[in-house]
mmCIF file with all atom_site columns, C-alpha atoms and ligand atoms in Angstrom:
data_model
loop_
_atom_site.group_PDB
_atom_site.id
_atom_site.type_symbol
_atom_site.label_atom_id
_atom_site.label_alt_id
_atom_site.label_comp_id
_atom_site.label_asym_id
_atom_site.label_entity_id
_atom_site.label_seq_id
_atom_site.pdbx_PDB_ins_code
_atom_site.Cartn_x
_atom_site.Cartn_y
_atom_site.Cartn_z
_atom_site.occupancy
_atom_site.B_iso_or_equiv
_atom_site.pdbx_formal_charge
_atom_site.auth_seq_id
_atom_site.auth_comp_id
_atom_site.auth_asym_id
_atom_site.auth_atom_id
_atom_site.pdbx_PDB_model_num
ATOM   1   C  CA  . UNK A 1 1   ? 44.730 98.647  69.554 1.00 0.00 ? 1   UNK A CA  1
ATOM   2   C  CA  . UNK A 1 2   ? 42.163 95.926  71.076 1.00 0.00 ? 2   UNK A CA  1
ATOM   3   C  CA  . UNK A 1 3   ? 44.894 94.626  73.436 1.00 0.00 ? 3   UNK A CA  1
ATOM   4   C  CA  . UNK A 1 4   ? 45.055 95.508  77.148 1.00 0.00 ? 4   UNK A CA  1
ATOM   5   C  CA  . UNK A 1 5   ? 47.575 98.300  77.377 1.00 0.00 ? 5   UNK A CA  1
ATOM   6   C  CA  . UNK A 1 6   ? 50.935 97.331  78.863 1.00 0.00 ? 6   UNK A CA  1
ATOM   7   C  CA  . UNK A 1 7   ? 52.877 99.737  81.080 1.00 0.00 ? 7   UNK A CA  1
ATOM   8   C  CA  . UNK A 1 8   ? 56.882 99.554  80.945 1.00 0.00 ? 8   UNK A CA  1
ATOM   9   C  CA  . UNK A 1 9   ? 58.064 99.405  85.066 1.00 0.00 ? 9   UNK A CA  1
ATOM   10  C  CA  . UNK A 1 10  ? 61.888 100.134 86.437 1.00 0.00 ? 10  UNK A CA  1
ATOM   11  C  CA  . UNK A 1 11  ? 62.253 96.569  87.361 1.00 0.00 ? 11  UNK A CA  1
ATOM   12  C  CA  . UNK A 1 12  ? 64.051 97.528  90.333 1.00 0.00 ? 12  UNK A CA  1
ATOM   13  C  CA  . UNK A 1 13  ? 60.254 98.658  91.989 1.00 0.00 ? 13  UNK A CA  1
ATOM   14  C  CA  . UNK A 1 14  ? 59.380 95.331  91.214 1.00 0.00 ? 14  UNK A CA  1
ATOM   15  C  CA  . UNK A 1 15  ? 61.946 93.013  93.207 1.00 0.00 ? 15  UNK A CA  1
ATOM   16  C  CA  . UNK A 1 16  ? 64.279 92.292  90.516 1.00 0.00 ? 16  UNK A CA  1
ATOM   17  C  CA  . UNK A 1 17  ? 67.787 93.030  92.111 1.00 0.00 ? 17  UNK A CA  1
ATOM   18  C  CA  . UNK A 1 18  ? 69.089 95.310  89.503 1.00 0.00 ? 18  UNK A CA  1
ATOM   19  C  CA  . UNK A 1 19  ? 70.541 98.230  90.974 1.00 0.00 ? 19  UNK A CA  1
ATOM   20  C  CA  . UNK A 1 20  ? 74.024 99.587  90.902 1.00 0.00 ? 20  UNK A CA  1
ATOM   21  C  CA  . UNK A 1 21  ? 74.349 97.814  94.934 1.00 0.00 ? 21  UNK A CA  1
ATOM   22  C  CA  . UNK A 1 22  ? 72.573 94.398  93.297 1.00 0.00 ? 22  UNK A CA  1
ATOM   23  C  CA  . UNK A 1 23  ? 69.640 95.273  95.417 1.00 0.00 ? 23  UNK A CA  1
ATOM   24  C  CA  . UNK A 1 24  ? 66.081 95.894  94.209 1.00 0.00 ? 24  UNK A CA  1
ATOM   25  C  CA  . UNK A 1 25  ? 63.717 98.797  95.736 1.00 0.00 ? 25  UNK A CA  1
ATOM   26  C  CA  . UNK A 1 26  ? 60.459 97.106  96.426 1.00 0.00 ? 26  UNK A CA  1
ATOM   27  C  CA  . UNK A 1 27  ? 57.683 99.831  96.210 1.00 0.00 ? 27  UNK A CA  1
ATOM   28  C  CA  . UNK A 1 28  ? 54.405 98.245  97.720 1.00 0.00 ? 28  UNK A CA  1
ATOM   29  C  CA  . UNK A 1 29  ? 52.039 100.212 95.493 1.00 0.00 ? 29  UNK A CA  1
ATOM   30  C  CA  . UNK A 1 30  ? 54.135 99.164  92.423 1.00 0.00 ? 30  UNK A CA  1
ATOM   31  C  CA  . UNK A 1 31  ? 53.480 95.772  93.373 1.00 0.00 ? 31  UNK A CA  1
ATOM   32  C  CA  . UNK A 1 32  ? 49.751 96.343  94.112 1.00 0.00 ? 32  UNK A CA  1
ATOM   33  C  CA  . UNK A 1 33  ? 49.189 97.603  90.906 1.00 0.00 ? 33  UNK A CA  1
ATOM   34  C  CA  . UNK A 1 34  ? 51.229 94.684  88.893 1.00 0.00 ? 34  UNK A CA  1
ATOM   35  C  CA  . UNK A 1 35  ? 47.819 92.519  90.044 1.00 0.00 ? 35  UNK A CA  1
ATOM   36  C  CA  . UNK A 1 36  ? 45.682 95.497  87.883 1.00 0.00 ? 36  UNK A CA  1
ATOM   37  C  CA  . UNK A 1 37  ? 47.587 96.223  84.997 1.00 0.00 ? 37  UNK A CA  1
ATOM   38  C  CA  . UNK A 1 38  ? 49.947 94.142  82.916 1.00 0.00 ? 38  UNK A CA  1
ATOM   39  C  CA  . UNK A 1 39  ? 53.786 95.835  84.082 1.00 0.00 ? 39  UNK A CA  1
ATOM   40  C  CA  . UNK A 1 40  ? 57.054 94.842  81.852 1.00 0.00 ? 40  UNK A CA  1
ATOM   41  C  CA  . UNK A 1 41  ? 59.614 95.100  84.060 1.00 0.00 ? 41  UNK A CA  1
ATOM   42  C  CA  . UNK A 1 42  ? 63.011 97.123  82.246 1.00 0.00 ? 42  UNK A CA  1
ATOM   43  C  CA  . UNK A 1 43  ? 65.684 98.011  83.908 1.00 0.00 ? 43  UNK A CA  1
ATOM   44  C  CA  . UNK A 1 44  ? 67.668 100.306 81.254 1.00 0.00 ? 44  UNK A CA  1
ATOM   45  C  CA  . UNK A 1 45  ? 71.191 100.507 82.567 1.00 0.00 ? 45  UNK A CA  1
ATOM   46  C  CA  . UNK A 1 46  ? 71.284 96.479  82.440 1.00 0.00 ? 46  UNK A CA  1
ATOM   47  C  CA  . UNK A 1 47  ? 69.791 96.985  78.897 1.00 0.00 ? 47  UNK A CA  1
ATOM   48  C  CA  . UNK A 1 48  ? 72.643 99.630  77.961 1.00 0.00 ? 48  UNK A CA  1
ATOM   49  C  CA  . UNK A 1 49  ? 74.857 96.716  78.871 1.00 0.00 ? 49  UNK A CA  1
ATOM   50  C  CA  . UNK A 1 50  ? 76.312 97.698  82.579 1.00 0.00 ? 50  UNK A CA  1
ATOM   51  C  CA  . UNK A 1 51  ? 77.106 94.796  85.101 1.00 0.00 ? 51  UNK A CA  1
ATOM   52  C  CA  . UNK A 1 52  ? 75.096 94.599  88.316 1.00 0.00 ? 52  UNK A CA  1
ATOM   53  C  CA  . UNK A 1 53  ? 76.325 95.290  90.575 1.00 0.00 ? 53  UNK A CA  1
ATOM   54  C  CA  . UNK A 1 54  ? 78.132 98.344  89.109 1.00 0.00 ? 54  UNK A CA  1
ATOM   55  C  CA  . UNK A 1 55  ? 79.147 101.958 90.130 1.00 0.00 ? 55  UNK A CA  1
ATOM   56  C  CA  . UNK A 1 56  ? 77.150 104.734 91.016 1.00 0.00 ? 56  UNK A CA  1
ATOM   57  C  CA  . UNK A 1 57  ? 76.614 107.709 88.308 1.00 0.00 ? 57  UNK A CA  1
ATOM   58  C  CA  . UNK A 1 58  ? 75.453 110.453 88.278 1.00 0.00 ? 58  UNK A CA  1
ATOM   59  C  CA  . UNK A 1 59  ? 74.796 113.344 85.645 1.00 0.00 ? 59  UNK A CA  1
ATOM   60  C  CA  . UNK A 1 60  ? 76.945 115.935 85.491 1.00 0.00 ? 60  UNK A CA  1
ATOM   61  C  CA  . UNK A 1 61  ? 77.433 118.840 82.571 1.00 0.00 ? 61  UNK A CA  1
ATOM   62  C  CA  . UNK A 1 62  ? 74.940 116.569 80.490 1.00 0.00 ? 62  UNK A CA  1
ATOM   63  C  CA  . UNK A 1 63  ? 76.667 113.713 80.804 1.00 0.00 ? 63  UNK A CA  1
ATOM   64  C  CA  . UNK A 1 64  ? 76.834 110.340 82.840 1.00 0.00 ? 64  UNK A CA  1
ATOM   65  C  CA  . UNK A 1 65  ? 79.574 109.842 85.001 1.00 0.00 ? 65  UNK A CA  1
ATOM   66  C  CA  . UNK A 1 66  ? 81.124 107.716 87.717 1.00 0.00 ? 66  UNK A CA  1
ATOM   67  C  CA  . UNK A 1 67  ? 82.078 108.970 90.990 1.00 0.00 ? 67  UNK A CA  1
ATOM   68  C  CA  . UNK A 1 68  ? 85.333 108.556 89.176 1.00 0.00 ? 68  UNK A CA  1
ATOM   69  C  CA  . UNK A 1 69  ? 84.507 110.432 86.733 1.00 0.00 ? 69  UNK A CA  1
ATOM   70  C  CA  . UNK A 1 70  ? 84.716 107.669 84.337 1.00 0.00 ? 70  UNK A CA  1
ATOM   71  C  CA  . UNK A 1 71  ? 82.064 108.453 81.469 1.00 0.00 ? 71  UNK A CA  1
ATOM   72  C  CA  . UNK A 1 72  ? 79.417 106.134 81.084 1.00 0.00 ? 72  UNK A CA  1
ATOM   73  C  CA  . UNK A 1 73  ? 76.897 108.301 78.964 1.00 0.00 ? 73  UNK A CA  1
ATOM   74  C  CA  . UNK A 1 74  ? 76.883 105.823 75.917 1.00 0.00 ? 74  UNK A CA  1
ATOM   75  C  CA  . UNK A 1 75  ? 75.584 102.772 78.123 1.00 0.00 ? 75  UNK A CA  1
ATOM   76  C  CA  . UNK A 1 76  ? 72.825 104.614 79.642 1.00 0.00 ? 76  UNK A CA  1
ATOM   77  C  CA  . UNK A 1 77  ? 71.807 106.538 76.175 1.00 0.00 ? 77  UNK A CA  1
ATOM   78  C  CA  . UNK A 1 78  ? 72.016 103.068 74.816 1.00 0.00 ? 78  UNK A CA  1
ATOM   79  C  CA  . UNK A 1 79  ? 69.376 101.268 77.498 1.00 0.00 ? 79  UNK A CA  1
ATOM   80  C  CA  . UNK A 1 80  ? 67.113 104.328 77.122 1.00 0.00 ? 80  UNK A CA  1
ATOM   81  C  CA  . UNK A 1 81  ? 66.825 103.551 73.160 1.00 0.00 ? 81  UNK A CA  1
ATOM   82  C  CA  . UNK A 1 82  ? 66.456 100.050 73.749 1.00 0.00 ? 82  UNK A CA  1
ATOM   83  C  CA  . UNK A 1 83  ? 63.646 100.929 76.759 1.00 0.00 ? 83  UNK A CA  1
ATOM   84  C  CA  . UNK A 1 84  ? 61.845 103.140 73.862 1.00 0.00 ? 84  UNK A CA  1
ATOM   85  C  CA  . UNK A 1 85  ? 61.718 100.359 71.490 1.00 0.00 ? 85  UNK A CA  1
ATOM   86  C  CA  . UNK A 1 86  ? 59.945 98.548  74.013 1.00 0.00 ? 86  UNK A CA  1
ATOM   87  C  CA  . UNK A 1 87  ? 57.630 100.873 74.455 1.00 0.00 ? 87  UNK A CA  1
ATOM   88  C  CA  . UNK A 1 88  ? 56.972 101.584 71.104 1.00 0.00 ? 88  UNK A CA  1
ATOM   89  C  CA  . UNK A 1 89  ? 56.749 97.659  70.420 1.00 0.00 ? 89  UNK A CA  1
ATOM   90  C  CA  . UNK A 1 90  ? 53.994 97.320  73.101 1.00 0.00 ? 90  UNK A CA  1
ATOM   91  C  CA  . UNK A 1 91  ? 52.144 100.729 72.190 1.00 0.00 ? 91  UNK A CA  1
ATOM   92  C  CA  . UNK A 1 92  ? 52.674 102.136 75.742 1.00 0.00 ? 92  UNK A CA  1
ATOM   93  C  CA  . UNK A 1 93  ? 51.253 105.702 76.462 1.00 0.00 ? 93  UNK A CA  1
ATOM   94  C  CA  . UNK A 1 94  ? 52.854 105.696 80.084 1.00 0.00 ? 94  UNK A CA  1
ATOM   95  C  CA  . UNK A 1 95  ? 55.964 104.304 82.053 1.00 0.00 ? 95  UNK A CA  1
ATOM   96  C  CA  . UNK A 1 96  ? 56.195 104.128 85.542 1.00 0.00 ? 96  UNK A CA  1
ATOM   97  C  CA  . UNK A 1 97  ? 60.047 104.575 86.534 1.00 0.00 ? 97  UNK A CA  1
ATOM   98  C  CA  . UNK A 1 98  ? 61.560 105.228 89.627 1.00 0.00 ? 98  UNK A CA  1
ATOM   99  C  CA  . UNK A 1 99  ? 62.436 108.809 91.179 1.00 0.00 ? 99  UNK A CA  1
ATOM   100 C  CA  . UNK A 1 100 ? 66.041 110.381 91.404 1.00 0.00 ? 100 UNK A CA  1
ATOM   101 C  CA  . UNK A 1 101 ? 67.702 107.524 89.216 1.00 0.00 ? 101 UNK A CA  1
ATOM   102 C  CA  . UNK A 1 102 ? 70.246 109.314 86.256 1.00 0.00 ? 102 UNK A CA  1
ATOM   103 C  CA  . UNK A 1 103 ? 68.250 106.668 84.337 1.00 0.00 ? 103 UNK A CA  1
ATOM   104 C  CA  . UNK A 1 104 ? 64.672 106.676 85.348 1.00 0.00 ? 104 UNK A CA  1
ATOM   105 C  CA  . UNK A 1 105 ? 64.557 109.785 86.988 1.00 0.00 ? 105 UNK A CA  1
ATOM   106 C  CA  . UNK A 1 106 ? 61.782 112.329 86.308 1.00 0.00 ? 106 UNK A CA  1
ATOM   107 C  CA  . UNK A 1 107 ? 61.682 115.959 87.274 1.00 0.00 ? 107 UNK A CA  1
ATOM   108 C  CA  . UNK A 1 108 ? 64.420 115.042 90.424 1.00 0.00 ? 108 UNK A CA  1
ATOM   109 C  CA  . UNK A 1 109 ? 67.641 113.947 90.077 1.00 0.00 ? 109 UNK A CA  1
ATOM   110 C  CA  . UNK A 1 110 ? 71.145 113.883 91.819 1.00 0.00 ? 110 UNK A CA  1
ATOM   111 C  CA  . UNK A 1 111 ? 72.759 116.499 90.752 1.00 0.00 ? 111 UNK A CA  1
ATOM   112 C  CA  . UNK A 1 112 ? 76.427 115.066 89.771 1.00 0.00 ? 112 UNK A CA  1
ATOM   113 C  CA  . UNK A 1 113 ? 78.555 115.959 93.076 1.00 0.00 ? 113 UNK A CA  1
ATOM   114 C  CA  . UNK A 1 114 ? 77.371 112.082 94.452 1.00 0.00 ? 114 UNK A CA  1
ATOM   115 C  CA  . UNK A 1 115 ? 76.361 114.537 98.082 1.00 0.00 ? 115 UNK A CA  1
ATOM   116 C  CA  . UNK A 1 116 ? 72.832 113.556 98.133 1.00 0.00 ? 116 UNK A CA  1
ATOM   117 C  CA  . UNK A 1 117 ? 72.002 116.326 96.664 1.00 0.00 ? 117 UNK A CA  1
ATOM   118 C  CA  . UNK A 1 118 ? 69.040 116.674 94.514 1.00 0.00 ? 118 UNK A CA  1
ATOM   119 C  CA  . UNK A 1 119 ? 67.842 119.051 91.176 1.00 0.00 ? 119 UNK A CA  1
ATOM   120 C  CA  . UNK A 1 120 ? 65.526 119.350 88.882 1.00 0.00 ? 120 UNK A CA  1
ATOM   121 C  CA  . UNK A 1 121 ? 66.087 117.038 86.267 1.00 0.00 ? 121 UNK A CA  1
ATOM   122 C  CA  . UNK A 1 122 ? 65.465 113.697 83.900 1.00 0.00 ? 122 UNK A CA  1
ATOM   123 C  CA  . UNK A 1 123 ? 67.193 110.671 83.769 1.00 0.00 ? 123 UNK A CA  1
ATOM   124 C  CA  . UNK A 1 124 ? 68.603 109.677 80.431 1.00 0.00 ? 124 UNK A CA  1
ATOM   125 C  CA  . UNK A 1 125 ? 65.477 107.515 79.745 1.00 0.00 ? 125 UNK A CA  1
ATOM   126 C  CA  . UNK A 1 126 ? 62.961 109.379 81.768 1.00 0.00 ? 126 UNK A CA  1
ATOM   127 C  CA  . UNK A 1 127 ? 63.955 112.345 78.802 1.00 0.00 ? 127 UNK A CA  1
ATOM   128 C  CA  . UNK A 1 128 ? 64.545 110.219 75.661 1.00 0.00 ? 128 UNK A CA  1
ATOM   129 C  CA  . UNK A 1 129 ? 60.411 108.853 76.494 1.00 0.00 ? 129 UNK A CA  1
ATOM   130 C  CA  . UNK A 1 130 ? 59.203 111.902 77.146 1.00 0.00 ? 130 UNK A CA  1
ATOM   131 C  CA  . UNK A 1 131 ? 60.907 113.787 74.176 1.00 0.00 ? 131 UNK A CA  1
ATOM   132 C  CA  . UNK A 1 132 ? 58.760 110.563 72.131 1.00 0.00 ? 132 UNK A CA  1
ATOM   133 C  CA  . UNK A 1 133 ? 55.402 111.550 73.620 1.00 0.00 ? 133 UNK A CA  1
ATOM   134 C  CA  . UNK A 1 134 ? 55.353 108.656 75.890 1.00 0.00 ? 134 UNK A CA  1
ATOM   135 C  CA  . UNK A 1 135 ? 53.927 109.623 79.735 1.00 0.00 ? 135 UNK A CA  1
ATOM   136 C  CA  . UNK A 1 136 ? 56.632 109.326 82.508 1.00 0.00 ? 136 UNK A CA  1
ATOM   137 C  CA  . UNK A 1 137 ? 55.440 108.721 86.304 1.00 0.00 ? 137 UNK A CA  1
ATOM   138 C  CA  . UNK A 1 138 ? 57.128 107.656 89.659 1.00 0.00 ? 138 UNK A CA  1
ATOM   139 C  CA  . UNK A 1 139 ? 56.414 105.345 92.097 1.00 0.00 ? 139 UNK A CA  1
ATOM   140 C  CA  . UNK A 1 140 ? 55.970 108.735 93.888 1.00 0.00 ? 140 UNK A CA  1
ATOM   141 C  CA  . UNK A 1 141 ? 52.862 109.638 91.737 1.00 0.00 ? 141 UNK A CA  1
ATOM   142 C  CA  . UNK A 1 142 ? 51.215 106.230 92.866 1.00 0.00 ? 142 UNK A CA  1
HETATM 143 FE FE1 . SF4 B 2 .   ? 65.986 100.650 88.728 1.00 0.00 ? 201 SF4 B FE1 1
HETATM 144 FE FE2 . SF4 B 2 .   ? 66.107 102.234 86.606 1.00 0.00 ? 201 SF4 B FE2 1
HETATM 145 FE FE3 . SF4 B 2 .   ? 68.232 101.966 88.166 1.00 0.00 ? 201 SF4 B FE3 1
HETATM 146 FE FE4 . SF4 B 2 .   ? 67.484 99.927  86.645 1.00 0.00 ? 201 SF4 B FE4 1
HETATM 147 S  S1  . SF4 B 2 .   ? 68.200 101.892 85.929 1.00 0.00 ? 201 SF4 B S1  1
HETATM 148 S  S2  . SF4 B 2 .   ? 68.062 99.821  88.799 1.00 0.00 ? 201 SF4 B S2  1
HETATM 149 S  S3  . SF4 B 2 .   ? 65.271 100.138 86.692 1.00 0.00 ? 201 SF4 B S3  1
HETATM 150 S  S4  . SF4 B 2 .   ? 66.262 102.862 88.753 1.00 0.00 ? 201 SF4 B S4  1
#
């Protein structure tokens, strides 16, 4: 490909106000680097087709739930399928996503009793990118 590469971002590193409070998470060096290298913002539980702003989830027993416990597993498998087409549009090696989400996790996540606590783990499309060869870092790895 004789294109500059593209690198998907969690949108919510980026300013876009897209998490489940309808805040964003700013992450300084995310934004330093958008001036390098071309960054497609996705935010993949707004793909999956959740509101913002929406409840917290967490996985639990390999699934997504709600502090509830209202399922929400299809949305989120959903907006990581449509965050791999993207990145298989756009020819993208790596992803940059952001730490502890149950979406865009990688390696850490919360680990389902919504305590704060956190376990080893992928976020639904942290693991569907990976599992498709596709590089996942954090805005901790910057
Ligand atoms: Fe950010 Fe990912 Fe959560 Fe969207 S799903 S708000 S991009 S961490």
């Amino acid at each position: 490909m004789n294109r500059e590469p593209v690198i998907l971002c969690s949108a919510c590193l980026l300013g876009v106000a897209c998490r489940h409070d309808g805040k964003s998470k700013v992450y300084k060096k995310v934004l330093d680097l958008a001036s390098e290298e071309i960054l497609i913002p996705i935010c993949p539980e707004q793909l999956g087709g959740l509101p913002t702003p929406r409840n917290t989830s967490e996985i639990r027993g390999g699934k997504v739930v709600t502090e509830k416990g209202v399922d929400v597993t299809g949305k989120f498998e959903e907006g990581a399928k449509q965050v791999l087409a993207l990145a298989e549009l756009f020819g993208c090696s790596e992803v940059i996503l952001k730490q502890r989400s149950p979406s865009c996790g990688s390696g850490k996540i919360y680990d389902g009793t919504f305590s704060g606590i956190i376990v080893e783990g992928d976020g639904v499309t942290a693991k569907l990118l990976k599992e498709n060869g596709i590089s996942v870092k954090t805005e901790e790895d910057l």
